[in-house]
Amino acid sequence: MSQSSQFISTRGEAPQAGFADVLLAGLAPDGGLYMPAAWPQFSASQIAAFAGQRYQDVAFAVLSRFVGDSFTAAELKEDIEAAYAGFTNPQIAPLSAMTGNRYLLELFHGPTFAFKDIALQILGRLFSRALTRRGGGATIVAATSGDTGSAAIAALGGLPNIEVFVLHPKGRVSEVQRRQMTTSGHANVHNIALEGSFDDAQSIVKGLFAEKQFASEVGLTAVNSINFVRIAAQSVYYFTATAALGKPATFIVPTGNFGDIFAGEAAERMGLATVRLVIATNANDIMARALNEGVYEAGAAYHTISPSMDIQVASNFERALFEASGRDAGWTRAAMERFARDKRLVLPPLILSELRSRYDARSSDDEDTLSTINAIAGTSGRVIDPHTAVAVNALRKFGFREEPMVVLSTAHPAKFADAVINATGAPPPMPEELRHVLDLPEQLEILPNNLALIRQFISSRLTG
Ligand SMILES: *Cc1c(COP(=O)(O)O)cnc(C)c1O
């Protein structure tokens, strides 16, 4: 069995697992995150040959290196084809030129209009296949800052033997985002509006996993970006974009949980040449402070107009720390335990310099974001969403360089109509699929930020 289809935990105390187990489990049993035992390798000529290939074929080339004997090539192909059949743009993740050497990598052409669909549409299909084979059911709990919830519901709603619980921070997602989650009408979908922040929702999910007996009774699993399969699926567009440009690029990535930008590091570790990976954050700038000041420290969570990035604790940063430490699981475990206790971690100089050899970081406040949306609309007539705008502004702060500069455009502006109206005075164009959620009845439960009550609610829905 190849080392890239065996997975180890960043905390070093979980047995090696195969792809299907990693897919179904999400989090490793020692509390760490799964990583391939070794990264598969692509040569420069293999990567150059991705140019002009269908997105689906590149996705197959990358993902097939991770699946081992969990799925046959035919199964993986079938699920990749089906996953992207519902995208409205045949290129799936098209590059569109801004001015000069600047590009937007459009990742929002899936069913819920944000980049989360690109991974979750595949993950849902593979998940259902693996579950059928293993037998039994699964209870999926997902904490969402806004877009993962609807993408998970679009991927898993209506599937047999799966119950989906989505926790979003009450009042802190946009109206369209909330309605996309609460109007699915699927009996296996349960929405919880949590009286708390996204970080509270994420720590409730972690708390549910820590209750080992409950977790195993209900077959608890996570499809958050801690699930390695999402990272693998997201690494694909770094390859397709670079191959299309024909030379190494700098990628500017709107960052919350550090999943999307870590997918860029994953692509690099598989052999992709890039220039820099630029972390773009909003006022929730823990990642920018970590990189620029060397201290990873949770601050207060701000409610911003780019809500999908209103995150303080960036779960996937653990993966980057694991790699930057030379895959030292003992150090990573101790560091994450220290961070959990103190909410603060001083990054050792060697780790910091390793991170800085790959990443830069810039943050923007809401005012910057609004003026960026307005400026881009004024100069190009193109309306961008606030998350994309945070990245465009980070690009401006980072400075324009010689190499292609690629901004990951993570959501359709119609999901964030209020911000766009604030910025430009006019509403964004509204696709029909989003307009109709405004008329459908909503189903959601408002619950306090209390682990025991959430557990009881899940149990009662499962038995009722
Ligand atoms: C989830 C999300 C992000 C942040 O991605 P991470 O993988 O959490 O860093 C950025 N923009 C949008 C629109 C999102 O939905």
XYZ file of C-alpha atoms and ligand atoms in Angstrom:
479
model
C 0.000 0.000 0.000
C 1.454 3.368 -0.978
C 2.332 5.774 1.849
C 0.099 8.489 0.421
C -2.981 6.334 1.025
C -2.074 5.730 4.671
C -2.837 8.477 7.153
C -1.242 9.481 10.426
C -2.349 11.939 13.099
C -0.618 15.270 13.691
C -0.584 14.300 17.374
C 1.074 10.929 16.805
C -1.093 8.806 19.090
C -3.643 7.368 16.660
C -3.181 4.190 14.627
C -2.556 4.615 10.895
C -5.794 4.710 8.952
C -6.856 4.215 5.350
C -8.646 6.765 3.184
C -12.194 5.530 3.874
C -11.600 5.606 7.635
C -10.224 9.137 7.428
C -13.211 10.175 5.323
C -15.707 8.710 7.788
C -13.962 9.817 10.993
C -12.934 13.414 10.233
C -10.951 13.961 13.433
C -8.300 11.416 14.508
C -9.073 9.609 17.807
C -6.152 11.325 19.600
C -7.675 14.736 18.832
C -5.225 15.397 16.000
C -5.797 15.878 12.295
C -5.092 13.212 9.706
C -2.267 13.714 7.219
C -0.948 11.388 4.537
C 2.004 9.339 5.810
C 3.825 10.717 2.746
C 2.708 13.224 0.122
C 2.219 11.804 -3.365
C 4.587 13.429 -5.858
C 3.867 15.016 -9.230
C 6.720 15.995 -11.528
C 6.889 19.396 -13.242
C 6.029 17.765 -16.559
C 3.044 15.904 -15.086
C 1.775 19.203 -13.697
C 2.377 21.074 -16.949
C 0.360 18.360 -18.707
C -2.689 19.286 -16.585
C -3.057 22.379 -18.804
C -6.056 21.942 -21.033
C -7.265 18.813 -19.238
C -10.795 18.710 -17.853
C -10.979 19.762 -14.204
C -12.538 16.381 -13.393
C -9.553 14.545 -14.861
C -7.061 16.563 -12.830
C -9.170 15.920 -9.727
C -9.002 12.217 -10.490
C -5.224 12.347 -11.024
C -4.744 13.985 -7.622
C -7.345 12.150 -5.535
C -6.552 8.702 -6.930
C -3.142 8.998 -5.280
C -4.785 9.139 -1.841
C -7.604 6.599 -2.000
C -5.574 3.360 -1.892
C -7.908 0.377 -1.964
C -10.798 2.279 -0.341
C -12.451 2.907 -3.716
C -11.869 1.585 -7.204
C -10.775 3.940 -9.967
C -14.210 3.542 -11.553
C -15.985 4.493 -8.303
C -13.806 7.545 -7.789
C -14.316 8.641 -11.407
C -18.066 8.218 -11.171
C -18.277 10.292 -7.975
C -16.054 13.061 -9.333
C -18.141 13.294 -12.518
C -21.398 13.394 -10.556
C -19.989 15.925 -8.078
C -19.243 18.475 -10.776
C -22.181 17.747 -13.078
C -24.258 20.311 -11.158
C -21.780 23.180 -11.551
C -22.959 26.047 -13.716
C -19.541 26.670 -15.277
C -18.108 23.758 -17.298
C -14.563 24.704 -16.263
C -15.624 24.226 -12.586
C -12.906 26.626 -11.294
C -12.267 29.122 -14.130
C -9.554 31.769 -13.971
C -10.744 35.178 -15.018
C -8.399 38.062 -15.759
C -8.634 41.278 -13.759
C -6.031 43.807 -14.899
C -2.421 43.143 -15.804
C -1.150 39.924 -14.278
C -3.983 39.712 -11.744
C -6.593 36.964 -11.836
C -9.629 35.763 -9.950
C -9.911 32.009 -9.482
C -13.698 31.621 -9.425
C -14.652 28.906 -6.976
C -18.343 29.699 -6.548
C -20.046 27.947 -9.462
C -21.391 25.041 -7.383
C -24.921 24.496 -6.061
C -24.570 26.726 -2.969
C -22.466 29.493 -4.570
C -19.358 29.198 -2.378
C -16.127 27.251 -2.739
C -17.119 24.703 -0.080
C -19.102 22.858 -2.782
C -15.938 21.914 -4.655
C -14.850 19.532 -1.901
C -18.165 18.675 -0.262
C -19.879 17.548 -3.462
C -17.210 14.850 -3.787
C -16.972 14.147 -0.081
C -20.736 13.545 0.246
C -20.764 10.969 -2.527
C -17.690 9.092 -1.298
C -19.047 9.248 2.230
C -22.326 7.665 1.263
C -20.503 4.935 -0.648
C -18.145 4.169 2.269
C -21.003 4.138 4.747
C -23.079 1.730 2.682
C -20.093 -0.596 2.504
C -19.352 -0.390 6.232
C -23.006 -0.670 7.251
C -24.731 1.305 10.003
C -25.429 5.003 10.055
C -23.610 8.234 10.678
C -24.409 11.422 12.542
C -22.689 14.382 11.016
C -22.202 17.499 13.065
C -20.872 20.551 11.328
C -20.047 23.915 12.826
C -20.389 26.547 10.137
C -19.444 30.164 9.809
C -21.989 30.277 6.991
C -21.009 28.385 3.863
C -19.997 24.894 5.029
C -23.506 24.339 6.399
C -25.370 24.832 3.147
C -22.698 22.997 1.154
C -22.890 20.021 3.552
C -26.683 20.054 3.329
C -26.554 20.199 -0.480
C -24.146 17.250 -0.465
C -25.762 15.083 2.245
C -29.414 16.146 2.513
C -31.814 13.304 1.750
C -29.172 10.529 1.860
C -30.148 7.323 3.704
C -28.581 6.402 7.087
C -27.124 9.881 7.566
C -28.388 12.567 9.937
C -26.929 16.034 9.525
C -26.752 18.578 12.365
C -25.509 22.023 11.419
C -24.615 24.610 14.058
C -24.339 28.207 12.939
C -23.766 31.237 15.177
C -27.182 32.862 15.574
C -27.485 36.202 13.816
C -23.957 36.057 12.444
C -24.522 34.609 9.005
C -26.119 36.493 6.135
C -29.836 36.056 5.473
C -29.214 34.165 2.239
C -26.677 31.914 3.971
C -29.149 31.135 6.779
C -32.027 30.478 4.407
C -29.903 28.211 2.219
C -29.439 26.015 5.297
C -32.906 26.203 6.824
C -35.055 25.740 3.719
C -33.717 22.434 2.383
C -36.839 20.560 3.477
C -34.857 17.325 4.021
C -35.990 15.288 7.039
C -32.389 14.293 7.854
C -31.208 17.902 8.155
C -31.332 19.646 11.549
C -30.305 23.279 11.908
C -29.198 24.731 15.206
C -28.813 28.484 15.614
C -26.324 28.630 18.483
C -26.394 31.542 20.887
C -22.660 32.129 20.525
C -19.869 32.634 18.021
C -18.489 30.290 15.362
C -15.655 29.411 17.734
C -18.261 28.390 20.336
C -19.938 26.186 17.710
C -16.594 24.648 16.801
C -15.742 23.910 20.425
C -19.167 22.298 20.958
C -18.430 19.991 18.035
C -15.051 19.139 19.560
C -16.778 18.597 22.920
C -19.247 16.153 21.343
C -16.346 14.153 19.908
C -14.658 14.128 23.302
C -17.722 12.377 24.775
C -16.474 9.052 23.506
C -19.504 6.943 24.416
C -21.997 9.328 22.846
C -19.763 9.758 19.802
C -19.524 6.038 19.137
C -23.218 5.367 19.891
C -24.409 7.834 17.275
C -21.558 7.295 14.778
C -20.432 10.894 15.101
C -18.397 12.318 12.263
C -17.188 15.693 11.009
C -17.175 17.116 7.517
C -15.577 20.392 8.552
C -12.359 21.389 6.857
C -10.513 19.267 9.426
C -11.565 16.345 7.187
C -8.501 15.633 5.074
C -10.567 14.684 2.045
C -11.643 18.320 1.742
C -8.045 19.509 1.751
C -7.133 16.978 -0.946
C -10.075 18.008 -3.147
C -9.241 21.704 -2.732
C -5.609 21.236 -3.683
C -6.791 20.464 -7.230
C -7.502 24.066 -8.267
C -4.011 25.181 -7.287
C -2.757 22.683 -9.884
C -5.265 23.624 -12.596
C -4.693 27.364 -12.131
C -0.892 27.056 -12.231
C -1.014 24.753 -15.251
C -3.330 27.176 -17.061
C -1.002 30.116 -16.346
C 2.050 28.124 -17.367
C 4.191 29.494 -14.550
C 4.350 29.681 -10.755
C 1.912 32.157 -9.194
C 1.304 33.901 -5.904
C -2.064 32.857 -4.453
C -3.995 35.224 -2.199
C -6.487 33.290 -0.118
C -9.340 34.620 2.052
C -8.710 32.663 5.226
C -10.768 31.527 8.192
C -10.128 27.976 9.331
C -6.920 27.748 7.258
C -8.307 24.881 5.167
C -8.304 26.498 1.758
C -4.824 27.980 2.063
C -3.422 24.781 3.553
C -4.677 23.038 0.411
C -2.158 25.301 -1.365
C 0.631 24.052 0.899
C -0.570 20.491 0.214
C -0.265 21.118 -3.538
C 3.253 22.491 -3.000
C 4.237 19.442 -0.997
C 2.973 17.305 -3.889
C 5.413 19.092 -6.185
C 3.597 22.247 -7.351
C 5.815 25.310 -7.729
C 4.261 28.539 -6.436
C 5.807 31.880 -5.506
C 3.986 32.805 -2.276
C 0.797 31.884 -0.424
C -0.753 35.047 1.031
C -3.145 34.660 3.956
C -5.886 37.312 3.753
C -7.861 37.845 6.952
C -10.557 40.242 8.106
C -10.508 41.839 11.580
C -10.326 38.301 12.966
C -6.635 38.380 12.253
C -5.191 35.619 14.432
C -3.379 34.124 11.441
C -1.919 37.447 10.327
C -0.681 38.125 13.869
C 0.766 34.618 14.150
C 2.759 35.051 10.946
C 3.777 38.657 11.434
C 4.358 38.717 15.208
C 5.177 35.089 15.922
C 2.458 34.609 18.539
C -0.595 32.466 17.796
C -3.136 33.905 20.184
C -6.934 33.837 20.093
C -8.493 37.256 20.519
C -12.091 38.424 20.697
C -14.244 37.263 17.782
C -15.431 40.179 15.670
C -18.643 40.098 13.679
C -17.676 41.353 10.216
C -19.218 41.676 6.746
C -17.150 38.645 5.634
C -18.775 36.268 8.167
C -17.393 33.025 6.735
C -14.012 34.175 8.029
C -15.183 35.269 11.498
C -13.003 32.657 13.109
C -10.351 32.988 15.766
C -9.049 29.461 16.184
C -7.910 28.274 12.750
C -8.108 24.481 13.132
C -6.067 23.572 10.078
C -3.111 25.646 11.242
C -2.236 22.509 13.237
C -1.443 20.831 9.915
C 0.935 23.621 8.899
C 2.605 23.506 12.330
C 3.045 19.747 12.017
C 4.767 20.182 8.658
C 6.812 23.209 9.769
C 8.114 21.216 12.737
C 9.421 18.546 10.355
C 6.405 16.336 11.195
C 7.245 16.288 14.885
C 3.990 14.893 16.323
C 5.236 15.132 19.921
C 5.960 18.818 19.548
C 2.671 19.433 17.719
C 0.669 17.663 20.421
C 2.359 19.618 23.198
C 1.930 22.888 21.302
C -1.784 22.294 20.687
C -2.336 21.289 24.309
C -0.554 24.435 25.442
C -2.676 26.525 23.078
C -5.885 24.860 24.321
C -4.891 25.718 27.899
C -3.398 29.202 27.508
C -5.125 30.362 24.301
C -1.617 31.464 23.331
C 1.343 29.851 21.649
C 4.682 31.528 21.008
C 6.026 30.097 17.764
C 9.645 28.896 18.069
C 12.014 30.753 15.684
C 12.714 27.746 13.454
C 9.022 27.011 12.985
C 8.232 30.649 12.334
C 10.941 30.972 9.710
C 9.768 27.784 8.030
C 6.195 29.174 7.902
C 7.458 32.516 6.605
C 9.350 30.817 3.814
C 5.955 29.915 2.344
C 3.324 32.293 3.703
C 2.701 36.013 3.966
C -0.313 37.537 5.689
C -2.307 40.762 5.419
C -5.533 41.749 7.159
C -8.311 44.158 6.235
C -11.119 45.748 8.208
C -14.713 46.186 7.024
C -14.023 49.687 5.754
C -11.193 48.386 3.518
C -13.478 45.603 2.326
C -16.334 47.927 1.381
C -14.051 50.336 -0.419
C -12.449 47.451 -2.310
C -15.832 46.140 -3.500
C -16.701 49.658 -4.590
C -13.358 50.269 -6.313
C -13.473 47.013 -8.284
C -17.069 47.672 -9.330
C -16.060 51.178 -10.402
C -13.028 50.193 -12.456
C -14.207 46.903 -13.963
C -17.961 46.719 -13.436
C -17.377 43.402 -11.682
C -19.145 42.830 -8.378
C -17.114 40.740 -5.920
C -18.229 39.291 -2.599
C -16.777 40.584 0.700
C -14.514 37.531 1.239
C -12.989 37.930 -2.197
C -12.653 41.650 -1.452
C -10.630 40.919 1.698
C -8.204 39.018 -0.533
C -8.120 41.686 -3.257
C -7.276 44.226 -0.581
C -4.575 41.933 0.832
C -3.118 41.783 -2.667
C -3.058 45.570 -2.798
C -1.269 45.695 0.585
C 1.130 42.910 -0.380
C 2.109 44.740 -3.530
C 1.964 43.797 -7.179
C 4.774 41.539 -8.324
C 6.021 40.136 -11.592
C 4.495 36.691 -11.261
C 0.776 36.003 -11.859
C -1.213 37.069 -8.780
C -4.228 34.826 -8.254
C -6.983 35.815 -5.822
C -9.210 32.939 -4.741
C -12.772 34.166 -5.228
C -14.626 32.088 -2.675
C -18.268 33.165 -2.883
C -20.870 34.640 -5.185
C -21.722 38.234 -4.210
C -25.457 37.459 -4.081
C -24.901 35.588 -0.818
C -23.866 38.883 0.780
C -26.315 41.360 -0.673
C -26.254 43.746 2.313
C -22.491 44.227 2.103
C -22.647 44.794 -1.645
C -25.465 47.347 -1.291
C -23.468 49.088 1.434
C -20.422 49.244 -0.790
C -21.898 50.143 -4.152
C -25.439 51.331 -3.443
C -26.906 48.621 -5.665
C -27.849 44.989 -5.003
C -25.758 42.248 -6.648
C -27.307 40.219 -9.464
C -29.318 37.436 -7.816
C -29.270 33.972 -9.441
C -32.688 32.295 -9.575
C -31.529 29.419 -7.324
C -30.754 31.895 -4.553
C -33.847 34.021 -5.047
C -36.153 31.089 -4.376
C -34.737 30.402 -0.880
C -36.145 33.762 0.178
C -39.702 32.418 -0.141
C -39.391 28.956 1.398
C -40.328 28.141 5.017
C -37.393 27.892 7.444
C -36.666 25.139 9.951
C -34.262 25.807 12.779
C -33.875 25.405 16.527
C -32.366 28.186 18.630
C -30.227 26.694 21.394
C -27.926 28.120 24.087
C -24.153 27.662 23.999
C -24.298 24.572 26.194
C -22.753 21.228 25.298
C -25.132 19.069 27.370
C -28.226 20.695 25.863
C -26.928 20.284 22.324
C -26.144 16.632 23.000
C -29.673 16.100 24.341
C -31.162 17.812 21.311
C -29.193 15.575 18.939
C -30.189 12.440 20.880
C -33.859 13.432 20.872
C -33.860 14.044 17.112
C -32.128 10.716 16.509
C -34.589 8.685 18.549
C -37.642 10.739 17.665
C -15.100 29.065 4.376
C -14.864 30.316 3.619
C -13.626 30.975 3.645
C -12.492 30.518 4.535
O -11.972 29.277 4.170
P -11.102 28.445 5.224
O -10.836 27.154 4.559
O -11.983 28.289 6.445
O -9.895 29.239 5.522
C -13.457 32.091 2.843
N -14.451 32.560 2.068
C -15.650 31.960 2.024
C -16.706 32.538 1.162
C -15.904 30.812 2.787
O -17.091 30.217 2.724
